[in-house]
Amino acid sequence: MKPFLELRDVYRTYEVGESTVQALRGVSLTVEQGEFIAIMGPSGSGKSSLLQILGLLDNPDRGDYYLFGHDVSKLSDDEQAGLRNNVAGFVFQQFHLLKRMSIVENVRLPHIYSGLNGNFREEAVRRLALVGLEQRVDHTPNQLSGGEQQRVAIARALVRDPLIIFADEPTGNLDTKNSAEIMKILKGLNGEGKTIIMVTHENEIAAYADRVISMRDGRIVSDERRGHKAAAVAAMTESDFNSMMRGKVVVWKDARFTGFMAQAFQAILANKMRSFLSMLGILVGVASVIAMLALGEGAKASMQEQLKSMGSNMLSIRGGSSMFHGAAQGSGAVARFTFKDVDDITKLSSMVKHADGNIGGNVRVVYENKNWSTSINGVGYDYGIMRSTIPAIGRWFTLEEIHSREKVAIVGVTVIRELFGNTNPIGKIIKVNRINFKVIGVAPPKGFSGPRDEDDVVMVPVTTAMYRVLGKDYLSGIFVEVSNPALMQDAKSTIDALIRKNHHLKDDDDSFNIRDMTEIQQMLTSTTQTMSLLLGSIAAISLVVGGIGIMNIMLVSVTERTREIGLRKSLGARKRDIMLQFLVESVSMTISGGIIGILIGIGMSLLLSYFAGWAVQTSIYSILLASVFSVVTGLFFGLWPARKAAELKPVEALRYE
Ligand code: ADP
Ligand code: MG
């Protein structure tokens, strides 16, 4: 029959800087099921090293280790983790309980790594009852005495029903009374058939064992049987062994994932201030992404709205080389249009529906004791239809009024609010640059076009504006409505030629320009897009900075919790499990930051639109983008710390101070 455990000529050497320490120098040992073994010897003789190799927490440099006849020292880290979870229970001198969790959660911990489904609280409580702690299940380790903590550790070692219990100086930190109690529990477990391998340097403790192995300088110097071993519990089949080694691989559906979620939040809450501060970067980044994009979208939408209300077959003829760059880039000359130009354009009746000359400028308007600076817009009769500015309150100008330079005005709502408050403006007399005008209508509200308030305007007949208010004898622009969108290009070139002829301009003279609305629209759109992109990249940079903050804190967290990682590994956590745990933690942090950021971003956009009057539009798209970005940030910047944690060796991590 194959022995239960067998070591053959095992060596273990530690390298510390330049020097090497030979902790084990050729140890051979067989253990039968049901034995209770005490390993004794002076400090530094290699007892712990031997126990760690037997418990698969460490591997020999030379020699073989057979478990149920399988050579296990060559298995991968994860296969060894699977075996530890299924066959071994560990009890350490320092208890190694996780302080953040209640004791029942501590006891339940090995189950997270078993791949089995279920709650397992019941089972954990049952194990706690075995060690007499069923009344304390929801206490935290700090509320327990040392002896009680060690009993919790024993309950934890038992929860997966292991065949072997490895105990390294289990009573080393306890007084005599507690030691005796712990030993009674271990003895009882041995009586039920569990194999126990225990390291101790005290004779009273070793007296509980039925076999005592003494070590000195990395070798076994004596091996004596003192009693009869207990009956073996169970035989192990080949397929049992294989399934223990591999474990189950489902991750998302089993208790593991929900366990990780809960633990991630526990870890985040345990360091509230620190977590909040490291979330702050993500939060600010996400909030600014949302607000900036909302601003960009809002500007774009209101501009498009504006342009749509102007009609898609409009042409705008203005002096200067370009509507957006002014005359600065051209010859500097600015064409001045006349009513003859307007008439000639109107006569192109096959392609032109309306044409209207207009002029603009800045004026001061006064009503009673209130005054206001605004812009004046001198318009012709057709302007009302072409630009949908015919008042709903009051009326439009008559042809007669336009002809005879009447002093009548149609006023935008912003001006009305500033001058009249709540009184009815129709029929009132206002002064425009000290000239009396009668208000005959209220212009339909248009809202903002980008930063410009389209309702901050006074409209008067174009002739009145030219000759009475602004003192000019020319038009600054002409609006043309083309009868059919298909004729836009034709109309443009015909009008271009016509104006050049009227004003004796050469072909390359750029003192005026003709633009159609789609062109204007494209220009505006690309401008706002560039702006959004710029704002967006600033926000993205702050997201990256936020991510680095998260990475930093995760690295600190990994270092701080090195012993916790070691413990989890000894309980059977695979690399993947440790990685997942830290990734879930960093992603939870970035997601929480992201969600708060989204809310703050939306709030900021609302405030901007409310107080600054800016058009904003929060899109689902930007919220989605921000969410995806914060998850990706968490994954990306959490990956390195998580890998670092996952690669730790169980023994080294457990020893970490
Ligand atoms: P014991 O448990 O019998 O006191 P150990 O097995 O812990 O002895 O250690 C045996 C020797 O190996 C000691 O000299 C110890 O200093 C050394 N040693 C143990 N672990 C390490 C390690 N991780 N790195 C370096 N030296 C170690
Ligand atoms: Mg030791």
XYZ file of C-alpha atoms and ligand atoms in Angstrom:
685
model
C 0.000 0.000 0.000
C 1.162 3.549 -0.736
C 2.076 5.593 2.319
C -0.175 8.523 3.199
C 2.639 11.101 3.141
C 6.206 10.423 2.142
C 9.284 12.664 1.966
C 12.390 11.298 0.313
C 15.718 12.960 1.002
C 14.396 16.521 1.032
C 16.642 19.594 1.022
C 15.664 23.188 1.475
C 18.121 26.051 1.249
C 17.274 29.723 1.734
C 19.317 32.410 0.118
C 19.632 35.606 2.058
C 21.711 38.095 0.127
C 25.129 36.534 -0.341
C 24.788 33.806 2.272
C 22.727 30.637 2.188
C 20.987 28.878 5.063
C 20.535 25.131 4.838
C 17.268 24.645 6.707
C 16.701 21.005 5.679
C 19.532 18.647 4.813
C 18.163 15.366 3.605
C 14.944 14.630 5.455
C 13.086 11.399 4.783
C 9.820 10.654 6.519
C 6.649 8.593 6.141
C 3.375 9.433 7.825
C 0.357 7.129 8.195
C -3.195 8.322 8.227
C -4.471 8.937 11.747
C -1.110 9.723 13.291
C -0.574 12.581 15.749
C 2.997 13.740 15.239
C 4.938 16.316 17.228
C 8.036 17.755 15.570
C 10.478 18.993 18.196
C 13.891 20.545 18.257
C 15.713 23.750 19.094
C 14.881 27.008 17.412
C 16.289 27.192 13.892
C 16.521 23.436 13.495
C 14.174 23.435 10.489
C 10.860 22.409 12.080
C 8.774 25.103 10.390
C 10.532 24.566 7.081
C 9.623 20.884 7.228
C 6.021 21.609 8.148
C 5.653 24.130 5.313
C 6.882 21.585 2.803
C 4.532 18.934 4.177
C 1.661 21.459 3.977
C 2.509 22.390 0.357
C 3.138 25.993 1.383
C 6.675 25.620 0.144
C 8.568 23.261 -2.142
C 11.857 21.430 -1.590
C 14.895 22.328 -3.685
C 15.814 18.678 -3.903
C 14.079 15.438 -3.046
C 10.532 14.235 -3.545
C 7.249 14.560 -1.772
C 4.527 11.960 -2.308
C 0.985 12.570 -1.159
C -1.217 9.466 -1.511
C 1.473 8.165 -3.835
C 1.420 11.252 -6.105
C 4.522 13.291 -6.616
C 3.179 16.667 -5.523
C 6.255 18.834 -5.234
C 6.284 19.358 -8.997
C 2.652 20.450 -9.235
C 1.838 24.007 -10.296
C 1.111 26.661 -7.677
C -2.591 26.529 -8.426
C -2.801 22.737 -8.212
C -1.068 22.885 -4.859
C -3.525 25.578 -3.787
C -6.384 23.249 -4.726
C -4.886 20.470 -2.620
C -4.338 22.756 0.352
C -7.951 23.803 0.219
C -9.200 20.234 0.111
C -6.883 18.172 2.287
C -5.044 20.498 4.655
C -6.015 22.747 7.516
C -3.481 25.144 9.030
C -3.112 26.478 12.542
C -0.389 29.083 13.030
C 1.275 30.459 16.114
C 0.077 33.985 15.196
C -3.531 32.835 14.519
C -3.629 34.908 11.291
C -7.259 35.944 11.534
C -8.484 38.779 9.317
C -9.343 41.650 11.616
C -11.952 43.272 9.370
C -14.195 40.246 9.375
C -16.351 38.695 12.032
C -15.133 35.346 13.269
C -17.820 33.419 11.412
C -16.645 35.057 8.181
C -13.079 34.137 9.051
C -14.091 30.529 9.541
C -16.060 30.502 6.304
C -13.127 31.895 4.299
C -11.698 28.586 2.951
C -15.065 27.923 1.326
C -14.696 30.959 -0.935
C -11.804 29.145 -2.565
C -13.459 25.739 -2.762
C -15.500 26.542 -5.840
C -18.553 25.083 -4.131
C -21.860 26.884 -4.068
C -23.627 27.829 -0.920
C -23.673 30.151 2.012
C -21.722 27.968 4.467
C -22.510 30.179 7.431
C -24.319 27.266 9.054
C -21.310 25.107 8.548
C -18.969 27.722 9.953
C -21.188 28.129 13.014
C -21.145 24.360 13.533
C -17.326 24.358 13.518
C -17.295 27.254 15.956
C -19.597 25.250 18.220
C -17.020 22.430 18.172
C -14.462 24.777 19.704
C -17.030 26.295 22.085
C -17.454 29.687 20.415
C -21.009 29.454 19.060
C -22.003 32.458 21.220
C -19.392 34.726 19.645
C -19.970 34.201 15.913
C -20.467 37.872 15.048
C -17.629 39.240 17.158
C -14.474 40.461 15.497
C -11.103 38.848 16.315
C -10.051 41.900 18.327
C -12.842 41.242 20.799
C -11.464 37.774 21.575
C -8.663 36.553 23.836
C -5.631 34.798 22.367
C -6.946 31.356 23.277
C -10.283 32.134 21.702
C -8.609 33.431 18.570
C -6.651 30.216 18.233
C -9.881 28.259 18.622
C -11.339 30.292 15.760
C -8.269 29.397 13.704
C -8.872 25.703 14.464
C -12.503 26.033 13.428
C -11.303 27.609 10.197
C -8.842 24.758 9.642
C -11.719 22.317 10.035
C -14.294 23.931 7.823
C -13.273 22.099 4.651
C -13.121 18.814 6.535
C -9.414 18.229 5.891
C -7.592 14.916 6.273
C -4.543 16.543 7.821
C -4.097 19.442 10.207
C -0.763 21.238 10.202
C -0.073 23.230 13.342
C 3.060 25.352 13.818
C 3.519 26.088 17.529
C -0.243 26.392 17.993
C 0.160 27.126 21.690
C 3.264 29.299 21.366
C 1.365 32.491 22.153
C -0.941 31.046 24.802
C -0.844 30.523 28.562
C -0.933 27.065 30.153
C -4.683 26.914 30.636
C -5.500 27.939 27.072
C -2.754 25.688 25.734
C -4.298 22.700 27.450
C -7.680 23.550 25.975
C -6.314 23.854 22.448
C -4.453 20.561 22.825
C -7.605 18.844 24.052
C -9.406 19.985 20.918
C -6.588 18.747 18.688
C -6.441 15.439 20.506
C -10.184 15.052 20.037
C -9.884 15.689 16.322
C -7.149 13.093 16.106
C -9.460 10.667 17.845
C -11.945 11.179 15.035
C -9.274 10.039 12.595
C -7.668 13.304 11.477
C -3.945 13.188 10.939
C -2.193 15.921 12.902
C 1.335 17.169 12.353
C 2.379 19.732 14.921
C 5.557 21.695 15.593
C 6.350 22.474 19.221
C 9.329 22.907 21.486
C 7.495 22.163 24.720
C 7.523 18.671 26.183
C 4.095 19.045 27.829
C 2.597 19.828 24.459
C 4.469 17.051 22.672
C 3.075 14.662 25.267
C -0.304 14.778 23.507
C 1.207 13.246 20.367
C 1.670 9.531 19.728
C 4.842 10.013 17.688
C 7.645 12.502 18.389
C 10.208 13.480 15.764
C 13.254 15.448 16.907
C 15.259 17.638 14.586
C 18.651 19.247 14.784
C 20.445 21.282 12.117
C 18.016 20.362 9.386
C 18.067 16.639 10.023
C 15.827 14.202 11.874
C 17.775 12.885 14.849
C 15.146 10.710 16.477
C 11.692 9.380 15.685
C 9.891 7.612 18.495
C 6.408 6.161 18.758
C 4.713 6.671 22.108
C 1.181 5.497 21.517
C -1.174 3.984 19.033
C -2.361 5.940 16.102
C -6.076 6.523 15.605
C -8.042 4.621 12.969
C -7.836 6.081 9.470
C -10.825 8.134 8.295
C -11.178 7.553 4.623
C -9.397 6.133 1.692
C -8.747 8.401 -1.238
C -9.375 7.387 -4.827
C -7.498 8.606 -7.867
C -10.425 10.681 -9.072
C -10.859 12.252 -5.620
C -7.276 13.334 -5.782
C -7.568 14.776 -9.255
C -10.699 16.727 -8.532
C -9.131 18.152 -5.357
C -6.084 19.215 -7.223
C -7.932 20.928 -10.026
C -10.836 22.326 -8.071
C -13.738 23.834 -9.923
C -13.062 26.513 -12.455
C -16.349 28.382 -12.566
C -15.649 31.775 -11.146
C -18.523 34.082 -11.868
C -21.356 31.944 -10.729
C -20.027 30.555 -7.493
C -19.711 31.954 -4.012
C -16.287 33.255 -4.847
C -17.355 36.247 -6.838
C -20.018 37.504 -4.450
C -17.503 36.853 -1.699
C -14.973 39.061 -3.457
C -17.499 41.808 -3.975
C -18.417 41.831 -0.309
C -14.767 41.758 0.713
C -13.811 44.519 -1.673
C -16.409 46.795 -0.125
C -15.278 45.779 3.330
C -11.725 46.716 2.419
C -12.801 50.024 0.904
C -14.948 50.886 3.907
C -12.163 49.920 6.297
C -10.134 52.809 4.870
C -12.908 55.263 4.097
C -10.854 58.439 3.942
C -8.055 56.899 1.954
C -10.429 55.258 -0.509
C -12.349 58.481 -0.936
C -9.214 60.487 -1.604
C -7.980 58.042 -4.186
C -11.414 57.981 -5.814
C -11.310 61.751 -6.029
C -9.158 61.766 -9.149
C -11.578 59.548 -11.028
C -14.484 61.511 -9.644
C -13.154 64.857 -10.848
C -12.192 63.356 -14.198
C -15.588 61.808 -14.808
C -17.472 64.872 -13.589
C -15.521 67.113 -15.931
C -15.942 64.734 -18.864
C -19.706 64.796 -18.338
C -19.920 68.553 -17.847
C -17.581 69.393 -20.731
C -19.338 67.093 -23.158
C -22.716 68.433 -22.025
C -21.498 71.935 -22.705
C -20.162 71.010 -26.130
C -23.316 69.128 -27.066
C -25.496 71.960 -25.825
C -23.622 74.539 -27.876
C -23.856 72.344 -30.927
C -27.558 71.649 -30.488
C -28.527 75.263 -29.945
C -26.477 76.322 -32.934
C -28.112 73.716 -35.091
C -31.522 74.772 -33.850
C -30.677 78.333 -34.749
C -29.472 77.387 -38.188
C -32.514 75.248 -38.822
C -34.792 78.168 -38.021
C -32.877 80.159 -40.625
C -33.876 77.683 -43.263
C -31.681 75.407 -45.282
C -31.868 77.310 -48.546
C -30.620 80.611 -47.218
C -27.649 82.486 -48.549
C -25.933 85.105 -46.479
C -23.974 87.790 -48.302
C -21.675 89.859 -46.134
C -18.838 92.272 -46.588
C -15.319 91.063 -45.802
C -13.397 88.008 -46.913
C -14.922 85.535 -44.498
C -17.674 85.491 -41.981
C -15.425 83.999 -39.322
C -12.027 85.494 -39.913
C -13.206 88.982 -40.717
C -11.343 90.996 -43.299
C -8.041 90.466 -41.594
C -6.771 87.844 -43.999
C -7.931 89.520 -47.181
C -7.271 92.814 -48.901
C -8.955 94.611 -46.033
C -11.676 96.047 -48.229
C -15.273 95.475 -47.170
C -17.977 95.686 -49.794
C -20.919 97.975 -49.061
C -24.182 96.771 -50.512
C -26.966 98.943 -51.878
C -30.669 98.559 -52.406
C -29.878 98.170 -56.107
C -28.018 94.952 -55.254
C -31.086 93.715 -53.372
C -33.401 94.643 -56.258
C -31.147 92.990 -58.839
C -31.033 89.796 -56.773
C -34.812 89.836 -56.336
C -35.163 90.062 -60.122
C -33.436 86.672 -60.511
C -36.917 85.258 -60.037
C -36.150 81.858 -61.536
C -33.962 80.979 -58.575
C -34.567 83.559 -55.844
C -37.700 83.631 -53.714
C -36.844 86.514 -51.382
C -33.949 88.852 -50.840
C -33.600 91.250 -47.975
C -30.921 93.816 -47.216
C -30.084 94.588 -43.634
C -27.746 96.456 -41.349
C -26.673 95.994 -37.757
C -24.990 97.994 -35.049
C -24.852 98.698 -31.322
C -27.260 101.074 -29.634
C -28.409 102.226 -26.214
C -32.130 101.966 -25.550
C -33.925 103.843 -22.803
C -37.398 103.481 -21.342
C -38.366 105.802 -18.506
C -35.433 105.549 -16.084
C -34.064 102.245 -17.365
C -31.461 101.904 -20.072
C -29.823 98.974 -21.795
C -27.099 98.370 -24.382
C -28.182 96.107 -27.156
C -27.812 95.517 -30.859
C -30.027 97.019 -33.513
C -31.061 95.072 -36.563
C -32.342 97.083 -39.526
C -34.459 94.755 -41.653
C -36.681 94.814 -44.706
C -40.210 93.533 -45.189
C -39.276 89.987 -46.318
C -36.986 89.408 -43.338
C -39.987 88.563 -41.172
C -40.996 85.586 -43.309
C -37.484 84.497 -44.203
C -36.205 84.428 -40.624
C -39.508 83.642 -38.869
C -39.429 86.786 -36.797
C -43.040 87.909 -37.288
C -44.307 88.788 -33.800
C -47.011 86.748 -32.099
C -47.580 89.737 -29.836
C -48.003 92.920 -31.859
C -47.336 93.044 -35.576
C -44.636 93.114 -38.299
C -43.555 96.294 -40.111
C -45.656 97.433 -43.054
C -44.114 98.172 -46.476
C -45.152 101.773 -45.977
C -43.281 102.035 -42.650
C -40.143 100.632 -44.231
C -40.431 103.016 -47.135
C -40.898 106.147 -45.096
C -38.282 105.431 -42.414
C -40.877 105.226 -39.613
C -39.633 105.132 -36.039
C -41.225 101.843 -35.038
C -39.509 98.936 -33.299
C -39.983 95.228 -32.647
C -38.179 94.295 -29.489
C -36.582 91.028 -28.340
C -37.627 89.483 -25.022
C -34.331 90.127 -23.282
C -34.626 93.837 -23.947
C -38.238 93.751 -22.809
C -37.262 92.069 -19.579
C -34.582 94.691 -18.934
C -36.686 97.729 -19.803
C -40.279 96.850 -19.099
C -40.261 94.063 -16.541
C -43.838 92.903 -16.453
C -45.549 95.864 -18.121
C -46.948 95.523 -21.609
C -44.493 97.129 -24.052
C -46.832 97.434 -27.060
C -47.502 101.066 -27.899
C -44.865 102.389 -25.479
C -42.246 104.869 -26.586
C -38.580 103.947 -26.131
C -35.479 105.939 -27.012
C -32.982 104.293 -29.330
C -29.802 106.387 -29.298
C -31.999 109.290 -28.048
C -34.535 108.934 -30.853
C -38.108 108.108 -29.930
C -39.426 104.806 -31.266
C -42.834 103.237 -30.807
C -42.850 99.562 -29.863
C -45.166 97.668 -32.213
C -44.287 94.055 -31.463
C -42.389 91.486 -29.470
C -39.940 89.385 -31.494
C -40.462 85.625 -31.118
C -37.908 84.231 -28.629
C -34.931 82.517 -30.276
C -32.720 81.645 -27.324
C -28.966 81.432 -27.402
C -26.813 80.821 -30.413
C -23.631 79.678 -28.759
C -22.787 82.419 -26.286
C -24.876 85.036 -28.109
C -28.352 85.949 -26.887
C -30.511 86.188 -30.011
C -33.267 87.892 -28.033
C -31.089 90.807 -27.008
C -32.056 92.853 -30.067
C -34.170 95.728 -31.315
C -35.487 95.383 -34.872
C -36.381 98.503 -36.866
C -37.010 99.178 -40.558
C -33.720 98.983 -42.469
C -34.082 102.510 -43.837
C -34.701 103.940 -40.372
C -31.623 102.122 -39.065
C -29.428 103.386 -41.900
C -30.445 107.026 -42.135
C -31.835 107.909 -38.728
C -29.964 105.768 -36.197
C -26.624 104.599 -37.554
C -26.079 107.340 -40.103
C -24.916 105.057 -42.895
C -26.019 104.904 -46.512
C -25.208 101.296 -47.235
C -26.303 97.796 -46.229
C -24.001 95.494 -44.290
C -25.533 92.278 -45.557
C -28.155 90.639 -47.724
C -30.150 87.512 -46.925
C -31.354 85.509 -49.892
C -33.840 82.670 -49.899
C -33.286 80.414 -52.880
C -36.469 78.925 -54.292
C -35.168 75.364 -54.455
C -32.280 73.750 -52.549
C -31.094 72.185 -55.817
C -30.413 75.651 -57.181
C -28.130 76.745 -54.336
C -24.851 76.514 -56.247
C -26.322 78.181 -59.342
C -27.779 80.973 -57.280
C -24.497 81.473 -55.491
C -22.457 81.890 -58.651
C -25.071 84.056 -60.368
C -25.299 86.397 -57.386
C -21.516 86.447 -57.069
C -21.180 87.554 -60.684
C -23.949 90.098 -60.260
C -22.344 91.790 -57.277
C -18.927 91.816 -58.907
C -20.473 93.512 -61.921
C -22.418 96.072 -59.840
C -19.354 96.994 -57.804
C -16.761 96.634 -60.598
C -14.846 94.010 -58.629
C -12.242 91.662 -60.093
C -12.666 87.890 -59.882
C -10.108 87.512 -57.119
C -11.439 90.394 -55.055
C -12.500 89.075 -51.649
C -14.239 92.085 -50.175
C -17.454 90.108 -49.795
C -18.509 86.510 -49.347
C -21.553 84.379 -49.920
C -22.229 81.495 -47.610
C -24.991 78.978 -47.508
C -26.288 77.589 -44.266
C -24.923 74.074 -44.681
C -21.463 75.559 -44.981
C -21.985 77.697 -41.931
C -23.389 74.726 -40.123
C -20.369 72.602 -40.985
C -18.003 75.268 -39.832
C -19.810 75.740 -36.566
C -20.050 72.000 -36.007
C -16.386 71.448 -36.601
C -15.535 74.335 -34.303
C -17.667 72.954 -31.512
C -16.268 69.486 -32.119
C -12.727 70.735 -31.810
C -13.732 72.463 -28.620
C -15.390 69.332 -27.224
C -12.349 67.283 -28.146
C -10.056 69.704 -26.387
C -12.195 69.816 -23.268
C -12.598 66.035 -23.439
C -8.870 65.411 -23.583
C -8.251 67.622 -20.577
C -10.846 65.560 -18.739
C -9.253 62.328 -19.991
C -5.897 63.401 -18.629
C -7.420 63.870 -15.213
C -8.890 60.372 -15.505
C -5.428 58.965 -16.174
C -4.030 60.881 -13.221
C -6.903 59.518 -11.143
C -6.055 56.015 -12.334
C -2.464 56.413 -11.246
C -3.761 57.468 -7.838
C -5.783 54.266 -7.653
C -2.779 52.197 -8.696
C -0.703 53.829 -6.006
C -3.232 53.081 -3.312
C -3.674 49.518 -4.535
C 0.079 48.959 -4.319
C 0.052 50.266 -0.767
C -2.877 48.020 -0.049
C -1.078 44.957 -1.442
C 1.982 45.651 0.681
C -0.111 46.301 3.743
C -2.022 43.092 3.268
C 0.837 40.818 2.327
C 0.169 38.558 5.307
C -3.514 38.450 4.461
C -2.590 37.340 0.950
C -0.296 34.680 2.406
C -3.093 33.455 4.620
C -5.585 33.343 1.764
C -3.102 31.367 -0.290
C -2.545 28.916 2.528
C -6.317 28.430 2.632
C -6.314 27.517 -1.035
C -6.606 30.783 -2.964
C -5.275 30.435 -6.481
C -3.408 33.224 -8.281
C -6.554 34.018 -10.189
C -8.514 34.406 -6.953
C -6.079 36.872 -5.464
C -5.939 38.820 -8.685
C -9.679 38.920 -8.963
C -9.983 40.107 -5.384
C -7.709 43.089 -5.945
C -9.162 43.869 -9.344
C -12.683 43.836 -7.943
C -11.451 46.207 -5.290
C -9.851 48.689 -7.668
C -12.740 48.512 -10.110
C -15.269 49.021 -7.301
C -13.326 52.073 -6.319
C -13.249 53.539 -9.824
C -16.895 52.662 -10.425
C -17.984 54.343 -7.210
C -15.868 57.346 -8.141
C -17.385 57.199 -11.619
C -20.978 57.108 -10.387
C -20.470 60.007 -7.985
C -18.601 61.807 -10.775
C -21.480 61.308 -13.194
C -23.949 62.736 -10.688
C -21.710 65.710 -9.937
C -21.099 66.234 -13.660
C -24.833 66.326 -14.365
C -25.293 68.668 -11.418
C -22.557 70.937 -12.717
C -24.137 71.101 -16.174
C -27.501 71.952 -14.653
C -25.912 74.703 -12.574
C -24.151 76.085 -15.634
C -27.354 76.213 -17.598
C -29.284 77.682 -14.681
C -26.872 80.357 -13.482
C -24.724 81.126 -16.503
C -27.541 80.564 -18.971
C -25.343 78.286 -21.099
C -27.010 75.716 -23.253
C -26.074 72.246 -21.970
C -27.154 68.811 -23.042
C -26.058 65.724 -21.105
C -26.023 62.766 -23.434
C -26.418 59.090 -22.568
C -23.365 58.641 -24.722
C -21.156 60.704 -22.413
C -22.472 58.858 -19.347
C -21.731 55.550 -21.035
C -18.314 56.759 -22.043
C -17.536 57.866 -18.501
C -18.735 54.564 -17.029
C -16.720 52.474 -19.457
C -13.743 54.690 -18.891
C -13.877 54.319 -15.128
C -14.165 50.527 -15.347
C -11.269 50.384 -17.784
C -9.206 52.685 -15.566
C -9.836 50.399 -12.604
C -8.888 47.299 -14.579
C -5.863 48.843 -16.182
C -4.378 50.454 -13.115
C -5.453 47.657 -10.793
C -3.818 44.993 -12.915
C -0.250 45.512 -11.900
C -0.851 45.627 -8.129
C -3.193 42.640 -8.465
C -0.567 40.645 -10.329
C 2.007 41.603 -7.773
C -0.255 40.258 -5.037
C -1.057 37.090 -6.963
C 2.595 36.223 -7.530
C 3.492 36.277 -3.833
C 4.670 32.964 -2.389
C 2.500 31.773 0.487
C 5.309 31.229 3.016
C 7.071 34.467 2.267
C 3.847 36.415 2.409
C 2.951 34.837 5.747
C 6.332 35.748 7.204
C 6.100 39.371 5.989
C 6.268 41.963 8.752
P 12.391 26.396 13.329
O 10.989 26.438 12.938
O 12.872 25.058 13.719
O 12.764 27.424 14.326
P 12.843 27.237 10.610
O 12.444 26.088 9.757
O 11.896 28.349 10.723
O 13.271 26.725 12.050
O 14.204 27.812 10.052
C 15.346 27.016 9.799
C 16.480 27.950 9.363
O 16.157 28.527 8.147
C 16.709 29.060 10.356
O 18.116 29.292 10.438
C 16.038 30.237 9.714
O 16.694 31.431 10.042
C 16.174 29.920 8.248
N 15.036 30.415 7.485
C 13.772 30.007 7.587
N 12.981 30.645 6.688
C 13.776 31.480 6.005
C 13.569 32.407 4.937
N 12.396 32.613 4.375
N 14.623 33.093 4.503
C 15.844 32.912 5.028
N 16.099 32.057 6.014
C 15.099 31.335 6.520
Mg 9.414 27.676 13.572
